[in-house]
């Protein structure tokens, strides 16, 4: 065990921090305008954007969260990463070209251009609160992870990571974000692969690992509507449909990454590569440790009573060695930094484009806005840091943030989605639809019964069914309730019922006995590390959400033996611990000491709340649309008018004839105008015409477009086989004299 | 039928409906213009991607249940 880390672990961390800081700060020289700061000059290659998206998509808590899910649900933990493809056509051919060609800089800006200013204001407030909250949340969760893994206090770890992230984002902007993400993404993948290899070796190889997984842990999908915390239908609708739309349509950081691509076509390459290849790999990287752990439990290498939420830490400690452990910690901080840097940059974009430029300083030189962008980046980091103690102080505030995100996401998503696909959709419908939808979701939190009709269509319960589980270990006290992950797997009708015990339960508020119920107790015997363990489970039914209950584990022959009270109510998202109140009353023939037992409801509205929000907002938006007037002059902002966006982007009729690429040496001419001229043969090979938009880049592909520029093609020249380019265009592209340039037509 | 196949069919039939609806819509409004070679290429890539995922997941389910 090296919980606190060996010196070599800390050495690796220090080298990593210094390296990433220096690497990120290097890219400050490529940031000369707000276009560079927020969109990297729209110049990057698909593979660079894809790598950056990978690093952004994996947060430091992803390792902990998906290791836990992988442990409890097996390979189906990959489902959240593998179900995005269904909504991709709308993004690839709809939203992506709209935002790219219409030069949308922020999600709220789209609300303004497509609807009106007040809708933009609502979207700005919602998005800012969401993003800033997420900065604080990411800092907090990373601090928790580091503390649990290394014992380093949050107040030391968080500021160090925050300062490093803020320095390179503030100086290098989106370019630094993308390039550091490339390194951090590689780090994440390598760390995940190393852990997997160590884990598999520890188990005895892939065959041994596979053989020690039960069928439920091998399948690509979890149970159809169970277990409540990770069930198929909820993930399909909540993540695959609503989540994918939310991620692709209203995630400012995600959108900005695609806007940094050199062309829409390059964005499509990123999208395809990322969704079909990199996301599956990410799913393995973050969930793999959990899968290993599940097999280790099966082999008796880990106690079955282990708490699933600690599984990443436990397995990392078992399978790694000093040095590797430091590498894993560096990967966790890399995961945080690569998410935080995107959030900081996204907050700065909204701060500048939707607030500062929109309300305070409408006209100013770009250098002024660039300076302001850097200041806003620092402010975003400081505010995020200030939120850490707030989150740390109160779980209810943390929960409030999650709730807030759940409330705002479906309404914003519906408004933007209808805005994109339906020209008739009106600004008033968007505004009031969002307000009504958000209000109804808020109501559903306090009155979850209104979601029941939707949840029940997929066999989900309203929290009225549950299992209680308790266990005894011969020769010693028990360590708490079973983790929820395999209750249903272990306890079923096929296991033997314990005839002498029954669980009785009644509403706490009605002790008089107007509601009582009982359930048989089932038993399963196991041997863990040569210690016999007996587990008991009683499946309960007809429970009422948010009521309090009294439980008794009763020996039918001798009467009540343990009493417990559930005071927290049946919150489908929580796992209350119920202390037994009179354990002294244990009969001598009871199977060991029972200290406490766990309780888990079967119902979970987490995923279906988003579907509910989507439906009610959709109904409100459609209904209001038919009584209000549509907005005119929205060409280029809907899917059926993308051609108008292309014309606007190019400043002329688009040329979409497929062409080749040419490589030529540059000949620089003095001038302050953007200018590029090519020989007629080159123009013919490009299938281009004067006025077309070209992309010119340093020929070295591995630069990923770092040295490149978009320029409109001038008239052909007959001076030889080279590119005539103005000094300004050459410098804007960060080109190096003497280096050959590759040219392709964009549109 | 094993529950693994129920979830599989649900995923690719209901998901497939969303996928097909999105694809048909963008083609119908000419956001994906099949006369353009690039748009044609990406449309094919989308369809191949869908069926590729379906095949890989089917093999995975088969192995999980039968091995």
Tab-separated table of C-alpha atoms in Angstrom, chain A residues 237-571:
chain	number	residue	atom	x	y	z
A	237	UNK	CA	-33.425	8.251	-23.125
A	238	UNK	CA	-31.568	10.342	-20.598
A	239	UNK	CA	-28.052	9.988	-22.015
A	240	UNK	CA	-28.404	8.637	-25.534
A	241	UNK	CA	-31.150	10.957	-26.725
A	242	UNK	CA	-31.442	13.954	-24.371
A	243	UNK	CA	-27.831	13.885	-23.156
A	244	UNK	CA	-26.327	13.652	-26.632
A	245	UNK	CA	-28.491	16.502	-27.896
A	246	UNK	CA	-27.571	18.578	-24.856
A	247	UNK	CA	-23.882	17.835	-25.225
A	248	UNK	CA	-23.802	18.615	-28.932
A	249	UNK	CA	-26.259	21.519	-29.063
A	250	UNK	CA	-25.828	23.592	-25.890
A	251	UNK	CA	-22.411	22.753	-24.460
A	252	UNK	CA	-20.432	25.940	-25.042
A	253	UNK	CA	-17.044	24.282	-24.535
A	254	UNK	CA	-17.869	21.490	-26.970
A	255	UNK	CA	-19.164	23.945	-29.582
A	256	UNK	CA	-16.053	26.124	-29.299
A	257	UNK	CA	-13.870	23.117	-29.966
A	258	UNK	CA	-15.678	22.390	-33.220
A	259	UNK	CA	-15.480	26.055	-34.159
A	260	UNK	CA	-11.700	25.772	-33.854
A	261	UNK	CA	-11.612	23.266	-36.727
A	262	UNK	CA	-10.285	24.496	-40.053
A	263	UNK	CA	-13.546	23.612	-41.828
A	264	UNK	CA	-16.927	22.000	-41.352
A	265	UNK	CA	-15.621	18.950	-43.145
A	266	UNK	CA	-12.776	18.731	-40.653
A	267	UNK	CA	-15.334	18.973	-37.846
A	268	UNK	CA	-17.204	16.030	-39.370
A	269	UNK	CA	-14.013	13.982	-39.394
A	270	UNK	CA	-13.519	14.843	-35.726
A	271	UNK	CA	-17.083	13.884	-34.933
A	272	UNK	CA	-16.884	10.526	-36.684
A	273	UNK	CA	-13.474	9.559	-35.332
A	274	UNK	CA	-14.350	10.701	-31.848
A	275	UNK	CA	-17.722	8.969	-31.653
A	276	UNK	CA	-16.790	5.691	-33.296
A	277	UNK	CA	-13.268	5.163	-31.991
A	278	UNK	CA	-12.126	7.502	-29.246
A	279	UNK	CA	-15.235	7.400	-27.088
A	280	UNK	CA	-15.218	3.595	-26.897
A	281	UNK	CA	-11.550	3.761	-25.906
A	282	UNK	CA	-12.393	6.392	-23.286
A	283	UNK	CA	-15.102	4.109	-21.915
A	284	UNK	CA	-12.517	1.346	-21.463
A	285	UNK	CA	-9.997	3.723	-19.910
A	286	UNK	CA	-12.364	5.081	-17.258
A	287	UNK	CA	-14.354	1.913	-16.562
A	288	UNK	CA	-11.637	-0.710	-16.882
A	289	UNK	CA	-10.551	-0.642	-13.262
A	290	UNK	CA	-14.109	-1.402	-12.204
A	291	UNK	CA	-14.255	-4.420	-14.521
A	292	UNK	CA	-10.999	-5.700	-13.102
A	293	UNK	CA	-12.352	-5.205	-9.590
A	294	UNK	CA	-15.504	-7.199	-10.370
A	295	UNK	CA	-13.353	-10.162	-11.443
A	296	UNK	CA	-11.128	-9.721	-8.382
A	297	UNK	CA	-14.189	-9.990	-6.153
A	298	UNK	CA	-15.246	-13.112	-7.993
A	299	UNK	CA	-11.783	-14.588	-7.406
A	300	UNK	CA	-11.896	-13.622	-3.739
A	301	UNK	CA	-9.035	-11.121	-4.129
A	302	UNK	CA	-11.221	-8.308	-2.815
A	303	UNK	CA	-13.749	-8.529	-0.025
A	304	UNK	CA	-17.274	-8.553	-1.414
A	305	UNK	CA	-18.334	-6.083	1.232
A	306	UNK	CA	-16.135	-3.389	-0.261
A	307	UNK	CA	-17.768	-0.017	-0.827
A	308	UNK	CA	-18.127	0.423	-4.593
A	309	UNK	CA	-17.374	4.130	-4.499
A	310	UNK	CA	-13.858	3.415	-3.191
A	311	UNK	CA	-13.074	0.807	-5.796
A	312	UNK	CA	-10.743	2.919	-7.959
A	313	UNK	CA	-8.563	3.747	-4.979
A	314	UNK	CA	-8.561	0.191	-3.682
A	315	UNK	CA	-7.634	-1.475	-6.962
A	316	UNK	CA	-5.061	1.207	-7.872
A	317	UNK	CA	-3.355	0.574	-4.573
A	318	UNK	CA	-3.373	-3.181	-5.036
A	319	UNK	CA	-2.186	-3.443	-8.612
A	320	UNK	CA	0.212	-0.524	-9.053
A	321	UNK	CA	3.691	0.236	-7.796
A	322	UNK	CA	5.369	3.468	-6.660
A	323	UNK	CA	5.937	5.621	-9.718
A	324	UNK	CA	2.958	4.180	-11.533
A	325	UNK	CA	0.778	5.517	-8.760
A	326	UNK	CA	2.199	9.012	-9.293
A	327	UNK	CA	1.514	8.607	-12.981
A	328	UNK	CA	-2.117	7.774	-12.225
A	329	UNK	CA	-2.456	10.816	-9.972
A	330	UNK	CA	-0.943	12.974	-12.699
A	331	UNK	CA	-3.540	11.544	-15.073
A	332	UNK	CA	-6.325	12.450	-12.657
A	333	UNK	CA	-5.110	16.025	-12.460
A	334	UNK	CA	-4.668	16.013	-16.247
A	335	UNK	CA	-8.300	14.983	-16.514
A	336	UNK	CA	-9.276	17.897	-14.323
A	337	UNK	CA	-7.104	20.479	-16.049
A	338	UNK	CA	-8.277	19.459	-19.504
A	339	UNK	CA	-11.888	19.903	-18.404
A	340	UNK	CA	-11.321	23.064	-16.379
A	341	UNK	CA	-9.399	24.841	-19.137
A	342	UNK	CA	-12.332	24.341	-21.500
A	343	UNK	CA	-14.807	25.633	-18.932
A	344	UNK	CA	-12.693	28.714	-18.173
A	345	UNK	CA	-12.360	29.508	-21.872
A	346	UNK	CA	-16.102	28.960	-22.392
A	347	UNK	CA	-17.043	31.238	-19.476
A	348	UNK	CA	-14.707	33.906	-20.836
A	349	UNK	CA	-16.375	33.654	-24.273
A	350	UNK	CA	-19.833	34.199	-22.805
A	351	UNK	CA	-18.527	36.895	-20.485
A	352	UNK	CA	-17.093	38.832	-23.414
A	353	UNK	CA	-19.533	38.184	-26.272
A	354	UNK	CA	-22.791	38.043	-24.333
A	355	UNK	CA	-22.189	40.421	-21.455
A	356	UNK	CA	-19.241	42.789	-21.879
A	357	UNK	CA	-19.581	43.404	-25.615
A	358	UNK	CA	-23.365	43.206	-25.540
A	359	UNK	CA	-24.097	45.476	-22.583
A	360	UNK	CA	-20.986	47.447	-21.597
A	361	UNK	CA	-18.577	48.130	-24.460
A	362	UNK	CA	-20.118	47.545	-27.872
A	363	UNK	CA	-17.346	49.049	-29.992
A	364	UNK	CA	-13.672	48.710	-29.158
A	365	UNK	CA	-10.477	47.470	-30.840
A	366	UNK	CA	-10.022	43.716	-30.783
A	367	UNK	CA	-6.923	44.121	-28.586
A	368	UNK	CA	-9.162	45.623	-25.912
A	369	UNK	CA	-11.471	42.624	-25.989
A	370	UNK	CA	-8.498	40.258	-25.954
A	371	UNK	CA	-7.240	41.905	-22.766
A	372	UNK	CA	-10.744	41.773	-21.295
A	373	UNK	CA	-10.977	38.074	-22.226
A	374	UNK	CA	-7.871	37.335	-20.196
A	375	UNK	CA	-9.233	39.226	-17.215
A	376	UNK	CA	-12.553	37.351	-17.434
A	377	UNK	CA	-10.621	34.052	-17.558
A	378	UNK	CA	-8.927	34.938	-14.283
A	379	UNK	CA	-12.230	36.016	-12.737
A	380	UNK	CA	-13.857	32.720	-13.826
A	381	UNK	CA	-11.063	30.764	-12.145
A	382	UNK	CA	-11.278	32.800	-8.930
A	383	UNK	CA	-15.067	32.463	-8.745
A	384	UNK	CA	-14.750	28.711	-9.375
A	385	UNK	CA	-12.207	28.479	-6.564
A	386	UNK	CA	-14.444	30.490	-4.269
A	387	UNK	CA	-17.215	27.962	-4.827
A	388	UNK	CA	-15.091	25.048	-3.565
A	389	UNK	CA	-15.619	25.754	0.150
A	390	UNK	CA	-19.298	26.305	-0.583
A	391	UNK	CA	-19.605	22.881	-2.195
A	392	UNK	CA	-17.428	21.340	0.495
A	393	UNK	CA	-19.508	22.840	3.278
A	394	UNK	CA	-22.881	21.575	2.178
A	395	UNK	CA	-23.965	18.530	0.235
A	396	UNK	CA	-27.283	20.251	-0.305
A	397	UNK	CA	-25.580	23.035	-2.270
A	398	UNK	CA	-23.819	20.442	-4.384
A	399	UNK	CA	-27.155	18.770	-4.968
A	400	UNK	CA	-28.680	22.162	-5.743
A	401	UNK	CA	-26.212	22.611	-8.589
A	402	UNK	CA	-27.117	19.239	-10.062
A	403	UNK	CA	-30.781	20.132	-9.703
A	404	UNK	CA	-30.236	23.486	-11.384
A	405	UNK	CA	-28.558	21.802	-14.346
A	406	UNK	CA	-31.444	19.320	-14.540
A	407	UNK	CA	-33.904	22.217	-14.586
A	408	UNK	CA	-32.259	24.389	-17.241
A	409	UNK	CA	-30.970	21.783	-19.687
A	410	UNK	CA	-34.191	20.382	-21.227
A	411	UNK	CA	-35.840	23.813	-21.774
A	412	UNK	CA	-32.736	25.306	-23.401
A	413	UNK	CA	-32.309	22.198	-25.492
A	414	UNK	CA	-35.883	22.203	-26.785
A	415	UNK	CA	-35.732	25.918	-27.599
A	416	UNK	CA	-32.526	25.597	-29.562
A	417	UNK	CA	-33.584	22.357	-31.247
A	418	UNK	CA	-36.919	23.759	-32.443
A	419	UNK	CA	-35.126	26.945	-33.458
A	420	UNK	CA	-32.847	24.913	-35.693
A	421	UNK	CA	-35.392	22.586	-37.309
A	422	UNK	CA	-38.573	24.706	-37.398
A	423	UNK	CA	-38.643	28.101	-39.093
A	424	UNK	CA	-42.147	28.835	-37.802
A	425	UNK	CA	-40.980	28.533	-34.169
A	426	UNK	CA	-41.378	31.970	-32.591
A	427	UNK	CA	-39.269	34.017	-30.140
A	428	UNK	CA	-42.173	34.283	-27.678
A	429	UNK	CA	-42.653	30.511	-27.773
A	430	UNK	CA	-38.940	30.031	-27.077
A	431	UNK	CA	-38.935	32.428	-24.124
A	432	UNK	CA	-42.142	31.289	-22.449
A	433	UNK	CA	-41.562	27.647	-23.357
A	434	UNK	CA	-38.256	27.747	-21.481
A	435	UNK	CA	-39.847	29.429	-18.454
A	436	UNK	CA	-42.807	27.027	-18.344
A	437	UNK	CA	-40.645	23.950	-18.968
A	438	UNK	CA	-38.136	24.947	-16.266
A	439	UNK	CA	-40.952	25.663	-13.801
A	440	UNK	CA	-42.580	22.274	-14.394
A	441	UNK	CA	-39.266	20.459	-13.941
A	442	UNK	CA	-38.825	22.336	-10.675
A	443	UNK	CA	-42.289	21.192	-9.625
A	444	UNK	CA	-41.379	17.590	-10.515
A	445	UNK	CA	-38.571	17.681	-7.974
A	446	UNK	CA	-41.028	18.365	-5.188
A	447	UNK	CA	-43.852	16.297	-6.652
A	448	UNK	CA	-42.105	13.392	-8.383
A	449	UNK	CA	-45.418	11.634	-8.876
A	450	UNK	CA	-45.985	13.699	-12.035
A	451	UNK	CA	-43.108	11.841	-13.697
A	452	UNK	CA	-44.524	8.443	-12.820
A	453	UNK	CA	-46.655	8.048	-15.971
A	454	UNK	CA	-43.532	8.416	-18.154
A	455	UNK	CA	-41.314	6.252	-15.966
A	456	UNK	CA	-43.929	3.520	-15.772
A	457	UNK	CA	-44.063	3.193	-19.556
A	458	UNK	CA	-40.713	1.468	-19.154
A	459	UNK	CA	-41.558	-0.564	-16.099
A	460	UNK	CA	-39.800	1.778	-13.698
A	461	UNK	CA	-41.363	2.079	-10.323
A	462	UNK	CA	-41.979	5.192	-8.313
A	463	UNK	CA	-39.829	4.095	-5.445
A	464	UNK	CA	-42.514	1.818	-4.100
A	465	UNK	CA	-40.321	-1.262	-4.347
A	466	UNK	CA	-37.080	-1.877	-2.569
A	467	UNK	CA	-34.768	-4.415	-1.098
A	468	UNK	CA	-33.314	-4.300	2.342
A	469	UNK	CA	-30.134	-6.234	2.806
A	470	UNK	CA	-28.267	-7.174	5.937
A	471	UNK	CA	-25.508	-9.605	6.614
A	472	UNK	CA	-23.676	-11.457	9.278
A	473	UNK	CA	-20.098	-12.619	9.377
A	474	UNK	CA	-19.326	-15.443	11.701
A	475	UNK	CA	-16.771	-14.602	14.293
A	476	UNK	CA	-16.959	-10.820	14.081
A	477	UNK	CA	-19.085	-7.722	13.618
A	478	UNK	CA	-20.342	-6.881	10.135
A	479	UNK	CA	-19.078	-3.853	8.235
A	480	UNK	CA	-22.359	-2.428	7.032
A	481	UNK	CA	-24.846	-3.161	4.312
A	482	UNK	CA	-24.096	-4.806	1.034
A	483	UNK	CA	-23.245	-2.465	-1.798
A	484	UNK	CA	-26.257	-2.062	-4.030
A	485	UNK	CA	-24.652	-3.385	-7.155
A	486	UNK	CA	-25.552	-7.022	-6.935
A	487	UNK	CA	-28.420	-7.208	-4.535
A	488	UNK	CA	-30.848	-8.308	-7.155
A	489	UNK	CA	-28.311	-10.665	-8.552
A	490	UNK	CA	-27.671	-12.341	-5.231
A	491	UNK	CA	-31.129	-12.307	-3.787
A	492	UNK	CA	-33.879	-13.757	-5.857
A	493	UNK	CA	-36.621	-16.274	-5.612
A	494	UNK	CA	-34.263	-19.055	-6.513
A	495	UNK	CA	-32.279	-18.444	-3.311
A	496	UNK	CA	-33.594	-20.175	-0.285
A	497	UNK	CA	-36.210	-18.403	1.787
A	498	UNK	CA	-35.499	-18.292	5.512
A	499	UNK	CA	-38.721	-19.488	6.926
A	500	UNK	CA	-38.143	-18.327	10.476
A	501	UNK	CA	-37.512	-14.641	9.584
A	502	UNK	CA	-39.745	-12.046	8.006
A	503	UNK	CA	-39.424	-8.284	7.556
A	504	UNK	CA	-42.404	-6.305	8.697
A	505	UNK	CA	-42.762	-2.665	7.896
A	506	UNK	CA	-45.297	0.031	8.460
A	507	UNK	CA	-45.683	3.743	7.959
A	508	UNK	CA	-44.022	5.589	10.812
A	509	UNK	CA	-46.837	8.089	10.877
A	510	UNK	CA	-49.399	5.363	11.307
A	511	UNK	CA	-48.168	3.232	14.135
A	512	UNK	CA	-51.731	2.317	14.810
A	513	UNK	CA	-51.400	-0.268	12.124
A	514	UNK	CA	-53.474	0.990	9.253
A	515	UNK	CA	-50.604	0.103	6.952
A	516	UNK	CA	-48.435	-2.904	7.579
A	517	UNK	CA	-46.752	-5.269	5.246
A	518	UNK	CA	-44.273	-8.080	5.424
A	519	UNK	CA	-41.806	-9.739	3.131
A	520	UNK	CA	-40.033	-13.073	3.231
A	521	UNK	CA	-36.321	-13.092	3.881
A	522	UNK	CA	-34.011	-14.812	1.430
A	523	UNK	CA	-30.598	-16.104	2.339
A	524	UNK	CA	-27.317	-16.677	0.579
A	525	UNK	CA	-24.170	-18.144	2.046
A	526	UNK	CA	-20.731	-17.162	0.762
A	527	UNK	CA	-17.161	-17.668	1.775
A	528	UNK	CA	-14.954	-14.634	1.492
A	529	UNK	CA	-11.281	-15.017	2.337
A	530	UNK	CA	-12.184	-18.289	4.043
A	531	UNK	CA	-14.718	-16.492	6.251
A	532	UNK	CA	-18.319	-17.680	6.028
A	533	UNK	CA	-20.708	-14.821	5.361
A	534	UNK	CA	-24.477	-15.060	5.381
A	535	UNK	CA	-26.513	-12.432	3.613
A	536	UNK	CA	-30.216	-11.798	3.959
A	537	UNK	CA	-32.463	-9.836	1.680
A	538	UNK	CA	-36.127	-8.909	1.847
A	539	UNK	CA	-37.789	-7.413	-1.242
A	540	UNK	CA	-40.289	-4.779	-0.158
A	541	UNK	CA	-43.214	-3.441	-2.119
A	542	UNK	CA	-46.059	-0.924	-1.977
A	543	UNK	CA	-43.863	1.667	-0.311
A	544	UNK	CA	-44.824	5.292	-0.712
A	545	UNK	CA	-42.200	7.765	-1.835
A	546	UNK	CA	-41.122	10.340	0.739
A	547	UNK	CA	-42.866	8.606	3.623
A	548	UNK	CA	-41.130	7.319	6.742
A	549	UNK	CA	-41.248	3.702	7.761
A	550	UNK	CA	-40.605	1.474	10.712
A	551	UNK	CA	-38.937	-1.853	9.959
A	552	UNK	CA	-38.697	-4.942	12.041
A	553	UNK	CA	-36.730	-8.041	11.280
A	554	UNK	CA	-38.899	-10.617	12.963
A	555	UNK	CA	-38.260	-14.125	14.032
A	556	UNK	CA	-41.652	-15.672	13.483
A	557	UNK	CA	-41.270	-17.933	16.470
A	558	UNK	CA	-39.797	-15.517	19.030
A	559	UNK	CA	-41.204	-12.149	17.913
A	560	UNK	CA	-39.460	-8.903	16.868
A	561	UNK	CA	-35.723	-8.975	17.123
A	562	UNK	CA	-34.496	-5.775	15.484
A	563	UNK	CA	-36.287	-2.487	14.929
A	564	UNK	CA	-35.296	0.317	12.611
A	565	UNK	CA	-36.808	3.555	11.455
A	566	UNK	CA	-36.368	5.102	8.024
A	567	UNK	CA	-36.822	8.814	8.561
A	568	UNK	CA	-35.367	10.197	5.364
A	569	UNK	CA	-38.172	9.047	3.139
A	570	UNK	CA	-37.914	7.007	0.006
A	571	UNK	CA	-35.706	9.203	-2.096
